[in-house]
mmCIF file of C-alpha atoms in Angstrom:
data_model
loop_
_atom_site.group_PDB
_atom_site.id
_atom_site.type_symbol
_atom_site.label_atom_id
_atom_site.label_comp_id
_atom_site.label_asym_id
_atom_site.label_seq_id
_atom_site.Cartn_x
_atom_site.Cartn_y
_atom_site.Cartn_z
ATOM 1 C CA MET A 4 80.256 113.127 109.318
ATOM 2 C CA GLY A 5 83.650 114.389 108.246
ATOM 3 C CA LYS A 6 85.415 117.627 108.950
ATOM 4 C CA LEU A 7 86.359 120.154 106.285
ATOM 5 C CA ILE A 8 88.397 123.306 106.785
ATOM 6 C CA HIS A 9 88.956 126.085 104.268
ATOM 7 C CA ASP A 10 91.759 128.383 105.319
ATOM 8 C CA ASN A 11 92.954 131.494 103.552
ATOM 9 C CA THR A 12 94.970 133.038 106.396
ATOM 10 C CA HIS A 13 98.114 132.529 104.307
ATOM 11 C CA TRP A 14 96.639 134.191 101.218
ATOM 12 C CA PRO A 15 97.523 133.998 98.346
ATOM 13 C CA LEU A 16 97.951 130.402 99.471
ATOM 14 C CA ALA A 17 94.680 128.677 100.318
ATOM 15 C CA LEU A 18 94.260 125.395 102.173
ATOM 16 C CA THR A 19 91.563 122.786 102.323
ATOM 17 C CA ILE A 20 91.843 120.107 104.982
ATOM 18 C CA ALA A 21 89.503 117.106 104.841
ATOM 19 C CA GLN A 22 89.122 114.489 107.537
ATOM 20 C CA GLU A 23 86.793 111.473 107.302
ATOM 21 C CA LYS A 24 84.101 111.151 104.623
ATOM 22 C CA LEU A 25 82.335 114.398 103.803
ATOM 23 C CA THR A 26 78.608 114.724 103.269
ATOM 24 C CA PHE A 27 77.097 116.099 100.077
ATOM 25 C CA GLU A 28 76.226 119.270 102.002
ATOM 26 C CA GLN A 29 79.824 119.693 103.148
ATOM 27 C CA HIS A 30 80.985 119.308 99.574
ATOM 28 C CA MET A 31 78.549 121.997 98.414
ATOM 29 C CA ALA A 32 79.838 124.286 101.188
ATOM 30 C CA SER A 33 83.321 123.595 99.859
ATOM 31 C CA LEU A 34 82.305 124.810 96.408
ATOM 32 C CA GLU A 35 80.995 128.000 98.023
ATOM 33 C CA ALA A 36 84.363 128.466 99.742
ATOM 34 C CA TRP A 37 86.035 128.144 96.351
ATOM 35 C CA ASN A 38 83.587 130.736 95.004
ATOM 36 C CA SER A 39 84.616 133.131 97.776
ATOM 37 C CA TRP A 40 88.270 132.664 96.800
ATOM 38 C CA PHE A 41 87.379 133.272 93.157
ATOM 39 C CA ASP A 42 85.444 136.405 94.158
ATOM 40 C CA LYS A 43 88.714 137.956 95.358
ATOM 41 C CA ASN A 44 89.724 137.944 91.679
ATOM 42 C CA GLU A 45 93.381 137.451 92.680
ATOM 43 C CA PRO A 46 95.728 134.667 91.567
ATOM 44 C CA PHE A 47 96.411 132.071 94.281
ATOM 45 C CA HIS A 48 97.901 128.651 95.048
ATOM 46 C CA VAL A 49 95.969 125.829 96.718
ATOM 47 C CA ILE A 50 97.067 122.935 98.892
ATOM 48 C CA ARG A 51 94.357 120.327 99.421
ATOM 49 C CA PHE A 52 95.161 118.024 102.323
ATOM 50 C CA TYR A 53 93.336 114.710 102.809
ATOM 51 C CA THR A 54 94.111 113.209 106.201
ATOM 52 C CA ASP A 55 92.780 109.674 105.731
ATOM 53 C CA LYS A 56 91.345 107.212 103.217
ATOM 54 C CA ALA A 57 87.747 108.095 104.117
ATOM 55 C CA SER A 58 88.318 111.776 103.278
ATOM 56 C CA LEU A 59 89.024 110.742 99.684
ATOM 57 C CA GLU A 60 85.620 109.057 99.314
ATOM 58 C CA GLN A 61 82.811 110.990 97.648
ATOM 59 C CA ASP A 62 79.195 111.067 98.719
ATOM 60 C CA SER A 63 76.533 110.295 96.128
ATOM 61 C CA GLY A 64 75.929 113.195 93.741
ATOM 62 C CA VAL A 65 79.210 115.001 94.425
ATOM 63 C CA GLY A 66 80.694 114.339 90.991
ATOM 64 C CA LYS A 67 77.612 115.567 89.145
ATOM 65 C CA ALA A 68 77.316 118.680 91.331
ATOM 66 C CA THR A 69 80.991 119.503 90.808
ATOM 67 C CA LEU A 70 80.736 119.113 87.035
ATOM 68 C CA GLU A 71 77.717 121.423 87.029
ATOM 69 C CA TRP A 72 79.590 123.991 89.157
ATOM 70 C CA MET A 73 82.586 123.792 86.831
ATOM 71 C CA SER A 74 80.370 124.253 83.762
ATOM 72 C CA LYS A 75 78.880 127.422 85.266
ATOM 73 C CA GLY A 76 82.219 129.214 85.141
ATOM 74 C CA ALA A 77 84.389 127.645 87.827
ATOM 75 C CA ASP A 78 86.465 125.925 85.138
ATOM 76 C CA ILE A 79 87.449 129.297 83.659
ATOM 77 C CA LYS A 80 88.172 130.734 87.100
ATOM 78 C CA PHE A 81 90.385 127.749 87.877
ATOM 79 C CA ARG A 82 92.456 128.308 84.762
ATOM 80 C CA THR A 83 92.739 132.064 85.224
ATOM 81 C CA LEU A 84 93.118 132.433 89.008
ATOM 82 C CA VAL A 85 94.646 129.239 90.421
ATOM 83 C CA LYS A 86 98.428 129.291 89.883
ATOM 84 C CA SER A 87 98.892 125.742 91.162
ATOM 85 C CA MET A 88 97.092 123.045 93.129
ATOM 86 C CA MET A 89 98.851 120.449 95.227
ATOM 87 C CA ILE A 90 96.831 117.546 96.574
ATOM 88 C CA ILE A 91 98.328 115.748 99.572
ATOM 89 C CA VAL A 92 96.966 112.255 100.164
ATOM 90 C CA PRO A 93 97.768 109.745 102.897
ATOM 91 C CA PRO A 94 100.988 107.889 102.002
ATOM 92 C CA ASP A 95 99.154 104.547 101.932
ATOM 93 C CA GLN A 96 96.715 105.955 99.344
ATOM 94 C CA TYR A 97 99.371 107.527 97.140
ATOM 95 C CA PRO A 98 100.075 104.408 94.995
ATOM 96 C CA ARG A 99 96.465 104.275 93.777
ATOM 97 C CA MET A 100 96.196 108.045 93.218
ATOM 98 C CA LYS A 101 99.615 109.085 91.939
ATOM 99 C CA ASN A 102 98.666 108.773 88.267
ATOM 100 C CA MET A 103 95.714 111.142 88.517
ATOM 101 C CA ASP A 104 96.549 114.263 86.538
ATOM 102 C CA VAL A 105 95.666 117.618 88.117
ATOM 103 C CA THR A 106 96.714 119.477 84.984
ATOM 104 C CA ALA A 107 94.521 117.340 82.719
ATOM 105 C CA VAL A 108 91.484 117.630 84.994
ATOM 106 C CA PHE A 109 91.708 121.297 85.990
ATOM 107 C CA GLY A 110 93.946 122.851 83.339
ATOM 108 C CA ILE A 111 96.423 124.195 85.895
ATOM 109 C CA PRO A 112 99.860 123.161 87.176
ATOM 110 C CA GLY A 113 99.555 120.689 90.000
ATOM 111 C CA GLY A 114 100.115 117.250 91.332
ATOM 112 C CA ILE A 115 99.274 114.586 93.867
ATOM 113 C CA PHE A 116 101.801 113.978 96.621
ATOM 114 C CA PRO A 117 102.231 111.640 99.610
ATOM 115 C CA THR A 118 103.798 114.329 101.818
ATOM 116 C CA LEU A 119 103.711 118.066 102.237
ATOM 117 C CA ASP A 120 107.480 118.287 101.757
ATOM 118 C CA GLU A 121 107.217 116.587 98.360
ATOM 119 C CA ALA A 122 104.535 119.088 97.360
ATOM 120 C CA TYR A 123 106.790 121.949 98.475
ATOM 121 C CA ASN A 124 109.670 120.525 96.413
ATOM 122 C CA TRP A 125 107.440 120.191 93.374
ATOM 123 C CA LEU A 126 106.121 123.731 93.762
ATOM 124 C CA GLU A 127 109.562 125.262 94.045
ATOM 125 C CA GLY A 128 110.850 123.243 91.090
ATOM 126 C CA SER A 129 107.863 123.529 88.777
ATOM 127 C CA VAL A 130 106.478 127.012 89.181
ATOM 128 C CA LYS A 131 108.254 130.189 88.138
ATOM 129 C CA SER A 132 109.909 131.833 91.123
ATOM 130 C CA THR A 133 108.030 135.028 90.296
ATOM 131 C CA ASP A 134 104.793 133.127 90.876
ATOM 132 C CA LEU A 135 105.924 132.427 94.454
ATOM 133 C CA SER A 136 107.102 135.949 95.224
ATOM 134 C CA ASP A 137 103.710 136.927 96.619
ATOM 135 C CA LEU A 138 103.873 134.251 99.339
ATOM 136 C CA LYS A 139 105.005 135.187 102.823
ATOM 137 C CA PRO A 140 108.680 134.361 103.501
ATOM 138 C CA ASP A 141 107.888 131.709 106.131
ATOM 139 C CA TRP A 142 104.895 130.220 104.311
ATOM 140 C CA LYS A 143 106.126 126.619 104.587
ATOM 141 C CA GLN A 144 106.345 126.722 108.366
ATOM 142 C CA MET A 145 103.034 128.562 108.649
ATOM 143 C CA ILE A 146 101.285 125.853 106.621
ATOM 144 C CA LYS A 147 102.771 123.096 108.770
ATOM 145 C CA GLN A 148 101.606 124.951 111.886
ATOM 146 C CA THR A 149 98.090 125.322 110.487
ATOM 147 C CA LEU A 150 97.948 121.595 109.745
ATOM 148 C CA LYS A 151 99.011 120.773 113.307
ATOM 149 C CA LEU A 152 96.230 122.958 114.714
ATOM 150 C CA SER A 153 93.455 121.482 112.584
#
């Protein structure tokens, strides 16, 4: 069984950290974590961090459950509350995933990146600076520290 962390200690920047293959139940718990972020009714950024190839694999039924969750209003909440979503994948998995389009799938600014630093560079270059003004001044270092602890 994999490990999944949802962290909002750096709010309005939320993190998900996945390690190894997640079970269907863990995925459903993840959707509930997203619901709790949506319940805040505040705009936020998300960094999703996948630590290994197995963490990118989906258990049977995950796709269908996610589509159902999205159709029950999560899709609207994504577009209205999530300012950006960066997905960090292992560097060896990046070539096969780099053409996946976060904006096309979720309707929000985002991307898939092989490193956290590349995601940071994209965020600072692609999102209006006013959209980052609500982040804590040392948010980059705090995120790196959180990833080391997980």
